[in-house]
PDB file of C-alpha atoms and ligand atoms in Angstrom:
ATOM      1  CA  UNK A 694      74.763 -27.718  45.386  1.00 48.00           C
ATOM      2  CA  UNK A 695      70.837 -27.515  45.227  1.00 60.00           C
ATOM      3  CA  UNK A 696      69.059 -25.711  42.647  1.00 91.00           C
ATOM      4  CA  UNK A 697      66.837 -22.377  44.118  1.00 95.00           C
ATOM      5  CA  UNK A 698      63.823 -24.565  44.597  1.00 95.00           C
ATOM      6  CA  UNK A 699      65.204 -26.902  46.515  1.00 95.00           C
ATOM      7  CA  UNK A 700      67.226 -24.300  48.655  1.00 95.00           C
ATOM      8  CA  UNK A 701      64.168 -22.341  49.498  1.00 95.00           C
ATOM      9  CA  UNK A 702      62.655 -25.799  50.673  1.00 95.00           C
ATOM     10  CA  UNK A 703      65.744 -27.069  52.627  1.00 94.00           C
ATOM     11  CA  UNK A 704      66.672 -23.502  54.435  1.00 95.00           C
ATOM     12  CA  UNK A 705      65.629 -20.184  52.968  1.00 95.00           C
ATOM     13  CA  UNK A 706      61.976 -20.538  53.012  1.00 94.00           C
ATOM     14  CA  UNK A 707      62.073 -21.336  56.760  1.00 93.00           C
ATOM     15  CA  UNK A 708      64.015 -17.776  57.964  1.00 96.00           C
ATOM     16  CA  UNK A 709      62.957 -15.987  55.011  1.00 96.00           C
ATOM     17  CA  UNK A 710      60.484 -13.409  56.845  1.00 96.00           C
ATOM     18  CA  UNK A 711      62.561 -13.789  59.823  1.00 97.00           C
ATOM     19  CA  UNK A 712      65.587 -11.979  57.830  1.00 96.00           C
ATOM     20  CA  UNK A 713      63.611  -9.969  55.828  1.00 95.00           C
ATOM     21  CA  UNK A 714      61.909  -8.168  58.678  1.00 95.00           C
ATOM     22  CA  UNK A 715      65.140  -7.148  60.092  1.00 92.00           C
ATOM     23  CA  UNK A 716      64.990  -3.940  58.052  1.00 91.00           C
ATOM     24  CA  UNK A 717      61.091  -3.156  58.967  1.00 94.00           C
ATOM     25  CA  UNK A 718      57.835  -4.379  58.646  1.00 97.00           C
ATOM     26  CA  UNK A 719      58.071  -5.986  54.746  1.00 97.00           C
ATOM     27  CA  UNK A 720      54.402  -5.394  54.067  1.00 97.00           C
ATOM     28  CA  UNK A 721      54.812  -1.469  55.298  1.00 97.00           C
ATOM     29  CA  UNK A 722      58.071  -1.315  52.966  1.00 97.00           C
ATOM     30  CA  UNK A 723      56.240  -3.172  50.044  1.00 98.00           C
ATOM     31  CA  UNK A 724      53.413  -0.347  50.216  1.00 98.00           C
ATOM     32  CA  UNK A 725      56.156   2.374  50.248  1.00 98.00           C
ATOM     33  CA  UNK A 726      57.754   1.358  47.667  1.00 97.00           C
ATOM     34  CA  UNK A 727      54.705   0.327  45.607  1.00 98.00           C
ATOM     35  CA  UNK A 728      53.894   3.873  45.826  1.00 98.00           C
ATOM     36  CA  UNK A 729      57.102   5.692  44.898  1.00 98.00           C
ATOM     37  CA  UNK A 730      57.335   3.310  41.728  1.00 98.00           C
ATOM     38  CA  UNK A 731      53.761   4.364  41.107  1.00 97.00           C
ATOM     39  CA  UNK A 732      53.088   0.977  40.915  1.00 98.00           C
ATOM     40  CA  UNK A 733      49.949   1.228  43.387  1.00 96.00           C
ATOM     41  CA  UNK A 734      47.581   2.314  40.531  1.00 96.00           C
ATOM     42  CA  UNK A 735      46.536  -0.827  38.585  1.00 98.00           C
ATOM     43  CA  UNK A 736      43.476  -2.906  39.620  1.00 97.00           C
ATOM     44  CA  UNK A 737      44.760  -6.624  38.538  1.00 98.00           C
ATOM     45  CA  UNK A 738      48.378  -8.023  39.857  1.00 98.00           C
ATOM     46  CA  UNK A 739      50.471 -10.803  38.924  1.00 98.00           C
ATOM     47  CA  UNK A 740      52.832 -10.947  41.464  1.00 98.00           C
ATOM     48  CA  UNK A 741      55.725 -13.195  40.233  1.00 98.00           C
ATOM     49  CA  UNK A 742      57.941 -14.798  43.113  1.00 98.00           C
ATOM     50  CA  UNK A 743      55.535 -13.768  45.546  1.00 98.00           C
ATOM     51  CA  UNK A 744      57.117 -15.325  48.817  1.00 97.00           C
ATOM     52  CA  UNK A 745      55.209 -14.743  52.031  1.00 97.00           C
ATOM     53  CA  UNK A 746      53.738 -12.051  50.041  1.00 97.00           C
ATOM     54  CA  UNK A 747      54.966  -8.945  51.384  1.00 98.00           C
ATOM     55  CA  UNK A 748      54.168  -6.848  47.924  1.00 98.00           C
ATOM     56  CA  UNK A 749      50.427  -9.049  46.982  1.00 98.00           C
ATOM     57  CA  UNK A 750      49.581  -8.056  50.877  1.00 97.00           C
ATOM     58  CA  UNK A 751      50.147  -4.354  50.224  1.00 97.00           C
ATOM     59  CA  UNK A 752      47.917  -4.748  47.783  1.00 97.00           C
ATOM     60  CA  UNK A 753      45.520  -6.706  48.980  1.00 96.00           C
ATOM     61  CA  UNK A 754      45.044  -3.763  51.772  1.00 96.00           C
ATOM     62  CA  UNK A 755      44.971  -1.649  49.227  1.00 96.00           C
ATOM     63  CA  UNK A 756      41.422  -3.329  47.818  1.00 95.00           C
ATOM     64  CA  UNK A 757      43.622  -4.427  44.589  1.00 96.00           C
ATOM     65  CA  UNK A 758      43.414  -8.333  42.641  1.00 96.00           C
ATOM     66  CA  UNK A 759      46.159 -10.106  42.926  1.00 97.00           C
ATOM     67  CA  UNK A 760      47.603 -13.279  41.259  1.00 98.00           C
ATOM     68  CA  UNK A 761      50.435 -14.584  43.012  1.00 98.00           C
ATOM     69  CA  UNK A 762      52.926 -17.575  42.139  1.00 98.00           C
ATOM     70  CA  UNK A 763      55.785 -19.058  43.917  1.00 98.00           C
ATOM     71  CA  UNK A 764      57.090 -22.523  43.948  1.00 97.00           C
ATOM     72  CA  UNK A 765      57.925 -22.414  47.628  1.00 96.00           C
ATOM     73  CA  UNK A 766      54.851 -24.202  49.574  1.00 96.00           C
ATOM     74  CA  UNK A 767      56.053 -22.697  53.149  1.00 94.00           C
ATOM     75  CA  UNK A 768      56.210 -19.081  52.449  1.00 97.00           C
ATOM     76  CA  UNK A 769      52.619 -19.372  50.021  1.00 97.00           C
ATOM     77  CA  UNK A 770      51.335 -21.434  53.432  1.00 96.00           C
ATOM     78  CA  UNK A 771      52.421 -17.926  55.001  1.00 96.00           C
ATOM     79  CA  UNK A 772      50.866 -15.849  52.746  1.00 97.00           C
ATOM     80  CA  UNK A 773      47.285 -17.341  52.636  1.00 96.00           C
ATOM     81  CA  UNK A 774      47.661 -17.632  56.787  1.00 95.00           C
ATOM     82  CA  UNK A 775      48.740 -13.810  56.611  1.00 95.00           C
ATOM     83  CA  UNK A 776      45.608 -12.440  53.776  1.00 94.00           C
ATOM     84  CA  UNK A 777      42.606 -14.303  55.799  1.00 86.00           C
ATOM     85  CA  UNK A 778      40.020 -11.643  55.876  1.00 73.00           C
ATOM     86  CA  UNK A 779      42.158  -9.686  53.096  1.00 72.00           C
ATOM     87  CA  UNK A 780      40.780 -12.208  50.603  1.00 65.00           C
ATOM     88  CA  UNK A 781      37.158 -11.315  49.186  1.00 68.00           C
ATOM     89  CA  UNK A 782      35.178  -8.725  48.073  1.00 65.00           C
ATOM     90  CA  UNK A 783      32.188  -7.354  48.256  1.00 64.00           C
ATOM     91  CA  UNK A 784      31.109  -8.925  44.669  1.00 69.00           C
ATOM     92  CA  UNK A 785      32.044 -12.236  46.405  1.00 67.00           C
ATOM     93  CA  UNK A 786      34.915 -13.068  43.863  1.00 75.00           C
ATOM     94  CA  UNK A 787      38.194 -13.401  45.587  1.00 84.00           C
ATOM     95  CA  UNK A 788      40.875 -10.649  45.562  1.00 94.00           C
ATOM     96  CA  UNK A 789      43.590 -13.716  46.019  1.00 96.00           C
ATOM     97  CA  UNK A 790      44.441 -16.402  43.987  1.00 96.00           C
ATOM     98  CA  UNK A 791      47.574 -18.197  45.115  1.00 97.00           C
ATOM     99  CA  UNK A 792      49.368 -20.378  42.604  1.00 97.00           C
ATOM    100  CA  UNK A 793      52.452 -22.859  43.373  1.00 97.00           C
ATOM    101  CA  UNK A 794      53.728 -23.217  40.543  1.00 97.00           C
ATOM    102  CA  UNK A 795      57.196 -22.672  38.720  1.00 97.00           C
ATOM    103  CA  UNK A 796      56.754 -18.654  37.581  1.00 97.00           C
ATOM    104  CA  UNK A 797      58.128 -18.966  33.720  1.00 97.00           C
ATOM    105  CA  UNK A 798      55.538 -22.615  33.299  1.00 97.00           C
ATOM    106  CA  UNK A 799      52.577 -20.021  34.809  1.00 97.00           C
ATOM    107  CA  UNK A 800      53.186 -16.921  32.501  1.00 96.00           C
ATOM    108  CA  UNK A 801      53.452 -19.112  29.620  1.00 94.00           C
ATOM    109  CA  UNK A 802      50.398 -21.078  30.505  1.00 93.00           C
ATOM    110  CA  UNK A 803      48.295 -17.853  31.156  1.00 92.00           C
ATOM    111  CA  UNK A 804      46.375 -18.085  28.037  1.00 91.00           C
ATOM    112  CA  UNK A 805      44.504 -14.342  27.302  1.00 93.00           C
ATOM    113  CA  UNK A 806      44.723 -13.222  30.782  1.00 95.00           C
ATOM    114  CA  UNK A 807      46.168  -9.737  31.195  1.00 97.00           C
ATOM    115  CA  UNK A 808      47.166  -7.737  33.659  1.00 98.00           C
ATOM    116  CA  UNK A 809      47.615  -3.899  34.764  1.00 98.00           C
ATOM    117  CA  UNK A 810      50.794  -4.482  37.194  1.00 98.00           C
ATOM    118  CA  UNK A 811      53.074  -7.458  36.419  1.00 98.00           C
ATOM    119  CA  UNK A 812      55.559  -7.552  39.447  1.00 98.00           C
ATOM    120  CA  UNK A 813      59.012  -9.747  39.956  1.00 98.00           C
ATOM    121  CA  UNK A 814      60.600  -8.104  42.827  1.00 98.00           C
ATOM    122  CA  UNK A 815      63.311  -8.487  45.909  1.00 96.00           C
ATOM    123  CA  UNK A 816      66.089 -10.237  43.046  1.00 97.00           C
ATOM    124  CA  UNK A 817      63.474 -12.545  42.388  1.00 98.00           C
ATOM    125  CA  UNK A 818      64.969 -12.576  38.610  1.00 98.00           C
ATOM    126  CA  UNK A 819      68.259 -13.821  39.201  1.00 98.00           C
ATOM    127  CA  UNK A 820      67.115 -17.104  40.674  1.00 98.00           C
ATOM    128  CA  UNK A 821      66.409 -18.631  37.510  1.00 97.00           C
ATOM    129  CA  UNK A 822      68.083 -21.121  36.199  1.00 96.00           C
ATOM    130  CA  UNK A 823      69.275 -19.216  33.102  1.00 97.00           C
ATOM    131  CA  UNK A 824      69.409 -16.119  31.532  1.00 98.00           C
ATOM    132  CA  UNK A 825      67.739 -17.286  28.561  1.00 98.00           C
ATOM    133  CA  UNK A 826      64.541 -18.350  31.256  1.00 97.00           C
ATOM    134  CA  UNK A 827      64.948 -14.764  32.115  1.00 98.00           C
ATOM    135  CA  UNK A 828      64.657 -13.174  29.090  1.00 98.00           C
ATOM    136  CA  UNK A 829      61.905 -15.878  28.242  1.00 98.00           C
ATOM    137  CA  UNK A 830      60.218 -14.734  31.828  1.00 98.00           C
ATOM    138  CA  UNK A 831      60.582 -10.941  30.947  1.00 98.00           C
ATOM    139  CA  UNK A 832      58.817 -11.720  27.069  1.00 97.00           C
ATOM    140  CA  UNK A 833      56.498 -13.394  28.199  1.00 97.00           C
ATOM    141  CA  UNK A 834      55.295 -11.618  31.122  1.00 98.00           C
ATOM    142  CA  UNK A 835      55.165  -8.719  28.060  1.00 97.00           C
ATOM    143  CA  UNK A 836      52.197 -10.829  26.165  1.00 96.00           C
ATOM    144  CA  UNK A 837      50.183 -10.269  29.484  1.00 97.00           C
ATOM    145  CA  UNK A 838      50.020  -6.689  29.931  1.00 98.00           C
ATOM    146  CA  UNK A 839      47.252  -4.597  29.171  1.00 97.00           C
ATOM    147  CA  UNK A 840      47.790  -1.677  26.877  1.00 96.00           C
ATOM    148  CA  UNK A 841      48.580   0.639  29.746  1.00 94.00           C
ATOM    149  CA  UNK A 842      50.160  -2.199  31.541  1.00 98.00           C
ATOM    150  CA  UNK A 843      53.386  -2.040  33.668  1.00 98.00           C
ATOM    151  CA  UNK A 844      55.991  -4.916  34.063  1.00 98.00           C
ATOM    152  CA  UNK A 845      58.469  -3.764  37.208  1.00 98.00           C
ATOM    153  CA  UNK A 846      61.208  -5.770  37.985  1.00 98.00           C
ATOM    154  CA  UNK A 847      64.256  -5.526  41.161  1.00 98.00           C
ATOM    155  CA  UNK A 848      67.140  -7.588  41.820  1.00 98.00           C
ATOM    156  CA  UNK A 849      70.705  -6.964  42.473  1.00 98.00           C
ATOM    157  CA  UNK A 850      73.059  -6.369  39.629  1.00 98.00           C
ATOM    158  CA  UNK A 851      76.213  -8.632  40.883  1.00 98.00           C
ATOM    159  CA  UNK A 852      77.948  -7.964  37.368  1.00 98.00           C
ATOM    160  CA  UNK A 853      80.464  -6.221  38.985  1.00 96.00           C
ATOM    161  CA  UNK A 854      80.853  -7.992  42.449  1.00 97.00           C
ATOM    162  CA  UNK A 855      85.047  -9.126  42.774  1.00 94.00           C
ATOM    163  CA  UNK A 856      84.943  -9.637  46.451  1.00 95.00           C
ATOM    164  CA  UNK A 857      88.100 -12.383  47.921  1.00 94.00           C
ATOM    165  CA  UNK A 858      88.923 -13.438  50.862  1.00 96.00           C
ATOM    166  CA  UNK A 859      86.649 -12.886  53.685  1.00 97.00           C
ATOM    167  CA  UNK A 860      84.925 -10.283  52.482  1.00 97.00           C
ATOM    168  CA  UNK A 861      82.967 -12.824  50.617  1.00 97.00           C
ATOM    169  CA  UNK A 862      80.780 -13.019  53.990  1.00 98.00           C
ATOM    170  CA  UNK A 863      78.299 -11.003  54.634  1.00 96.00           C
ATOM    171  CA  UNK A 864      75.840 -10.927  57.813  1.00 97.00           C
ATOM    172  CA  UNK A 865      72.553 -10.821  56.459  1.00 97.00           C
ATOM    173  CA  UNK A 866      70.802 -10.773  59.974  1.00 97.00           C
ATOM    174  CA  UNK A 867      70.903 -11.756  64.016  1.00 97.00           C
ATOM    175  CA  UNK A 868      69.079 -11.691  66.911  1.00 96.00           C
ATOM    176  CA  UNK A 869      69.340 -13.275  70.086  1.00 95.00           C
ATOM    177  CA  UNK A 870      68.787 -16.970  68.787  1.00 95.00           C
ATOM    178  CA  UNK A 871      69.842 -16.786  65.587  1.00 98.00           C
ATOM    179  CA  UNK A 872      72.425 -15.372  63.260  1.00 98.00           C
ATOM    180  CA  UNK A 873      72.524 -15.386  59.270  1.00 98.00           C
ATOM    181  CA  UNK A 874      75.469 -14.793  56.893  1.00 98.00           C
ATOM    182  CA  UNK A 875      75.372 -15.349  53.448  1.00 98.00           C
ATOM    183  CA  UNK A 876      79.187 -15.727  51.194  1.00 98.00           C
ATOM    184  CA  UNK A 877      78.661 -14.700  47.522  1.00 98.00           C
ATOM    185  CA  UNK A 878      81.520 -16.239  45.246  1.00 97.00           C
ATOM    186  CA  UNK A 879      81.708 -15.708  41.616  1.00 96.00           C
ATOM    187  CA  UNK A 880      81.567 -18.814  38.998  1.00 96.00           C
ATOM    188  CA  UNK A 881      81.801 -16.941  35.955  1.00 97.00           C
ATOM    189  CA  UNK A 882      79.879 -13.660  34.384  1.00 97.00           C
ATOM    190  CA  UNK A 883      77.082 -15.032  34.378  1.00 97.00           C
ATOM    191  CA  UNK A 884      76.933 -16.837  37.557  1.00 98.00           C
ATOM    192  CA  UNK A 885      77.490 -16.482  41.043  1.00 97.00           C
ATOM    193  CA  UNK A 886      77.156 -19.269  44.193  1.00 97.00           C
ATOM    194  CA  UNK A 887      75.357 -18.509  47.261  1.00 97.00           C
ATOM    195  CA  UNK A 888      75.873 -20.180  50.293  1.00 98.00           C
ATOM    196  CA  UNK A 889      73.550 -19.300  53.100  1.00 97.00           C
ATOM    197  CA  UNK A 890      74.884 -20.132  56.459  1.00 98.00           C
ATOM    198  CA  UNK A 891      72.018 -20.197  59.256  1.00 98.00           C
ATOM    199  CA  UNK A 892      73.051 -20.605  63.117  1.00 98.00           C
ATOM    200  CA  UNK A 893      70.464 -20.834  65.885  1.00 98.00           C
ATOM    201  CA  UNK A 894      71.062 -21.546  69.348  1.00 97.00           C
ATOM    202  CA  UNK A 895      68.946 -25.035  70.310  1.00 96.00           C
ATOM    203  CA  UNK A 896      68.692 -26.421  74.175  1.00 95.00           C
ATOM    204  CA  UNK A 897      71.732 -28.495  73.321  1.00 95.00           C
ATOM    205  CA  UNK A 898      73.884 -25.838  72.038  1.00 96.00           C
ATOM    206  CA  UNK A 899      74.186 -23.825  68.694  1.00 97.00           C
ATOM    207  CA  UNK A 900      73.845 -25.733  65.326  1.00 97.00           C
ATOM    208  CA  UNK A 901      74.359 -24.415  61.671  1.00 98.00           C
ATOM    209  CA  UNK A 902      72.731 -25.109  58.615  1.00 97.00           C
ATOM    210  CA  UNK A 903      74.172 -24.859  55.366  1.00 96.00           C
ATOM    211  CA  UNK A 904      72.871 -24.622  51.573  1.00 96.00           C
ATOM    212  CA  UNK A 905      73.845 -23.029  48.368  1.00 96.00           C
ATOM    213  CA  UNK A 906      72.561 -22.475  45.144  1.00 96.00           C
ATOM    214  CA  UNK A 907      73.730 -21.012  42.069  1.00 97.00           C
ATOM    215  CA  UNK A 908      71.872 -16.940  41.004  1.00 97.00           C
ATOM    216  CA  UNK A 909      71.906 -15.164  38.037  1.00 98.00           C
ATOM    217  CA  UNK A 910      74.390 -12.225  37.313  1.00 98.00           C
ATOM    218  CA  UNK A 911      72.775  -9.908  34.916  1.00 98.00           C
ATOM    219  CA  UNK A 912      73.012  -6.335  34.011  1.00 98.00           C
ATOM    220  CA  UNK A 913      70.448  -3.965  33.729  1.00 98.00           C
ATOM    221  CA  UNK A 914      71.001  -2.780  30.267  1.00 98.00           C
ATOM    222  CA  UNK A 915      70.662  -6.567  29.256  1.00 98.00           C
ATOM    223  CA  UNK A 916      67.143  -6.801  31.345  1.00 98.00           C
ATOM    224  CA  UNK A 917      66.435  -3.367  28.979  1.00 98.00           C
ATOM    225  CA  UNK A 918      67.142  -4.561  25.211  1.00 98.00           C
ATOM    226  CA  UNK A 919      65.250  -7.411  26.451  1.00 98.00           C
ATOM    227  CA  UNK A 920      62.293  -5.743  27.828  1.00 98.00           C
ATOM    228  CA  UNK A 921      62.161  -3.695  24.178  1.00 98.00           C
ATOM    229  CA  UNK A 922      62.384  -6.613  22.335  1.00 97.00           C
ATOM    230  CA  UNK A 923      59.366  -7.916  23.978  1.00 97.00           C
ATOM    231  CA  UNK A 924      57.318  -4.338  22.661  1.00 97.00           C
ATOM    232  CA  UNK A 925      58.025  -2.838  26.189  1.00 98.00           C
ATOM    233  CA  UNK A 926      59.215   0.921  26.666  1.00 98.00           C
ATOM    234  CA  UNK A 927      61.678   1.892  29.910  1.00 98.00           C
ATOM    235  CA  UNK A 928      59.476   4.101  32.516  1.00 98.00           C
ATOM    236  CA  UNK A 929      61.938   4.307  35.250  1.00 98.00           C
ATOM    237  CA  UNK A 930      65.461   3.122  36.379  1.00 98.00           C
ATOM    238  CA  UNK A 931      66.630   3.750  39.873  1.00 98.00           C
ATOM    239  CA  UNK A 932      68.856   1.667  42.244  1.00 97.00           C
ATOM    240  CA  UNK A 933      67.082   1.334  45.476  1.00 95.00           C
ATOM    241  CA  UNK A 934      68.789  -0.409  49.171  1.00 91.00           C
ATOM    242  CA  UNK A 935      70.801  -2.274  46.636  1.00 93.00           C
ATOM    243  CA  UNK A 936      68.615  -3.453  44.169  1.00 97.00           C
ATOM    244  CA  UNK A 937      68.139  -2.153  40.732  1.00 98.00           C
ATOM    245  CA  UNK A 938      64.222  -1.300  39.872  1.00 98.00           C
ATOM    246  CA  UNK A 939      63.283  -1.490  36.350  1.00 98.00           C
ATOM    247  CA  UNK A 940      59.881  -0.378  35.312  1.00 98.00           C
ATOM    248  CA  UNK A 941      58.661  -0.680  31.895  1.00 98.00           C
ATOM    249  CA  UNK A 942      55.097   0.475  30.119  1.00 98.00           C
ATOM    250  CA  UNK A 943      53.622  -1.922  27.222  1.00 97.00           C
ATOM    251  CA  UNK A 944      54.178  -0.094  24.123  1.00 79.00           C
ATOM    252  CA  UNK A 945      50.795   0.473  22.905  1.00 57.00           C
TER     253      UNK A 945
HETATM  254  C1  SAM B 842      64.210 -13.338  46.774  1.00 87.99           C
HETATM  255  S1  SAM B 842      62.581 -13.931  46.990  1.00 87.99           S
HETATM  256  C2  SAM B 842      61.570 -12.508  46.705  1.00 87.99           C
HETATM  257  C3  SAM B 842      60.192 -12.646  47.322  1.00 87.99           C
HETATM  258  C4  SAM B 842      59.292 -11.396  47.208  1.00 87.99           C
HETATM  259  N1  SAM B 842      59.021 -11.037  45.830  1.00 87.99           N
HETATM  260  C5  SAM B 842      59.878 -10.234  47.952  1.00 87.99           C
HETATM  261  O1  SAM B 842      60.101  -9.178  47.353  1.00 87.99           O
HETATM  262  O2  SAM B 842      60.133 -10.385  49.175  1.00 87.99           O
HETATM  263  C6  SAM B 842      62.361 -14.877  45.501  1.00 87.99           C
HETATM  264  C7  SAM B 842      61.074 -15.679  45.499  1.00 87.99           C
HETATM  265  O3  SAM B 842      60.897 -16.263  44.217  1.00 87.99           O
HETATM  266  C8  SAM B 842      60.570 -17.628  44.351  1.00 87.99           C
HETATM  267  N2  SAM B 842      61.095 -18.266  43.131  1.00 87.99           N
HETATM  268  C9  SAM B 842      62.373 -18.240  42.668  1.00 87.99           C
HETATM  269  N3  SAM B 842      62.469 -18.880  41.494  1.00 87.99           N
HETATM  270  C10 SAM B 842      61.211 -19.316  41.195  1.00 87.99           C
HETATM  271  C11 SAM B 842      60.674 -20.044  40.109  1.00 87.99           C
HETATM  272  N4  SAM B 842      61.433 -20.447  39.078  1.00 87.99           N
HETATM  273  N5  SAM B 842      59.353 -20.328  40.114  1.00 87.99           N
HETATM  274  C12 SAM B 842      58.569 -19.932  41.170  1.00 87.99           C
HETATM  275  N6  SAM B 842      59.033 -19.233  42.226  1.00 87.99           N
HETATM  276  C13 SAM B 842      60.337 -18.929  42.236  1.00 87.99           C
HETATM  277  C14 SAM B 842      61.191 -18.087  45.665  1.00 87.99           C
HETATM  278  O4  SAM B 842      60.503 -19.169  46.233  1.00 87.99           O
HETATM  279  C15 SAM B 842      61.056 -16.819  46.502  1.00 87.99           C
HETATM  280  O5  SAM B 842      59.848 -16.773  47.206  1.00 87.99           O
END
C-alpha cells in the first residue's frame, strides 16, 4: 500500500487528465461549476489540491489571482505548461503562483495572507491522511479568509458505500489504448482502500499497472460542525455528479 503522494507519483498523476476528460473538457466544467457555486466572484484564489489545474485555469481565463498547491510535480508540470500566456498581468505581477508543497504544511505556513475564494475540490479532502488533518486543513484554511471570504469544498461522501463482491469494480474510463477501473473496499468507517487498476495496450501486448492507497470516509455534517467551529457559516449544500459541495462564508 502507498500513501496518496506516492500513488499520484507511481500511477494517478500520469492518466489523471486522461480520465478526467472523459466526461468533457475539465477546464470548461471547472468554469461551469465555478459559476453555479457563485464561486467566480472573488479576485484572490487559493486553490488547494490543484492538479493539472482544471479549476486555477478557469480562473486564470477569467483575469482572477490564483495560488495553487499540490504535492504532485507531474500534474503542477501540466498546469504551468497549460497557463503560459494565462500568467501575467497588465501591472506585471503574476496572476499564478504554483506551489508544490504538502496543502495542510502551506495553509499553516501562510502567515497573514488572505484570500477571497479558498477552494479544495474533485474529493481532494478525503486524501488526507487523517481526519484530524482534515479538520486541521478545513480550520486553518478558515484563518485565511477575508471577511467576505468563501471556503468551498467537494468530495465524495463514501460513509455509506457497502458494496461486495464484484461490484467493488468500477470502470472509471477507456478508450482505444487504454482502460481504467478503480475497486473501492471498505477498512473501517473511517477508511476506505483504493486500488486503481490501469491497462494500456503497448507494441508487445497489453500490460496493467496497479496501486492503492488508503482515502478518507467522512460525512458532510462532520465537514459542517467543523467548518463552524473554525467561525465559518454554511452558504450552500448540494450533491453534484457524485460529489458533495460544501460552501461556507467567514463569519464576519
Ligand atoms: C482528486 S485530485 C483533485 C484535483 C483538482 N482539484 C480537481 O478538481 O480536478 C486531488 C489532488 O490533490 C492532491 N493532493 C492530495 N493530497 C495532498 C496533500 N496532502 N498535499 C498536497 N496535494 C495533495 C493530489 O496530488 C491531486 O492533484
Amino acid at each position: 500500500m502507498s500513501d496518496a503522494k506516492q500513488h499520484y507519483a507511481e500511477l494517478l498523476g500520469s492518466v489523471y487528465r486522461w480520465f478526467v476528460s472523459a466526461a468533457g473538457d475539465p477546464v470548461v466544467r471547472a468554469r461551469t461549476s465555478l459559476a453555479r457555486y457563485e464561486l467566480d466572484r472573488g479576485e484572490t484564489y487559493l486553490d488547494l489540491g490543484a492538479g493539472f489545474g482544471p479549476h486555477t485555469l478557469a480562473l486564470l481565463e477569467a483575469g482572477k489571482r490564483v495560488t495553487a498547491v499540490d504535492f504532485d510535480p507531474t500534474l503542477l508540470a501540466e498546469l504551468r505548461a497549460a497557463a503560459l500566456g494565462e500568467a501575467s498581468a497588465a501591472d506585471g505581477r503574476p496572476r499564478l503562483r504554483v506551489h508544490e508543497a504538502d496543502l495542510l504544511e502551506f495553509v499553516r505556513r501562510a502567515g497573514e495572507e488572505r484570500f477571497d475564494v479558498i477552494l479544495c475540490l474533485g474529493d481532494t479532502l478525503t486524501h488526507l491522511p487523517t481526519l484530524a488533518a482534515a479538520e486541521q486543513l478545513v480550520s486553518a484554511s478558515a484563518a485565511h479568509l477575508e471577511p467576505s471570504g468563501l471556503l468551498a469544498l467537494s468530495y465524495r461522501d463514501s460513509t455509506t458505500y457497502a458494496e461486495a463482491g464484484t461490484a467493488r469494480f468500477r470502470e472509471v474510463a477507456r478508450d482505444e489504448r487504454r482502460s481504467m477501473h478503480c475497486l473501492l473496499e471498505p477498512i473501517d468507517a473511517e477508511h476506505l482502500r483504493v486500488t486503481d487498476i490501469v491497462t494500456e495496450v503497448h507494441a508487445d501486448g497489453p500490460r496493467t499497472r496497479l496501486s492503492d492507497y488508503v482515502k478518507l470516509r467522512i460525512a458532510p455534517a462532520r465537514v459542517i460542525a467543523w467548518a463552524e467551529s473554525a467561525g465559518l457559516k454554511l452558504e450552500r449544500q448540494a450533491e453534484d455528479a457524485g460529489m458533495v459541495v460544501l460552501v461556507f462564508a467567514a463569519g464576519s
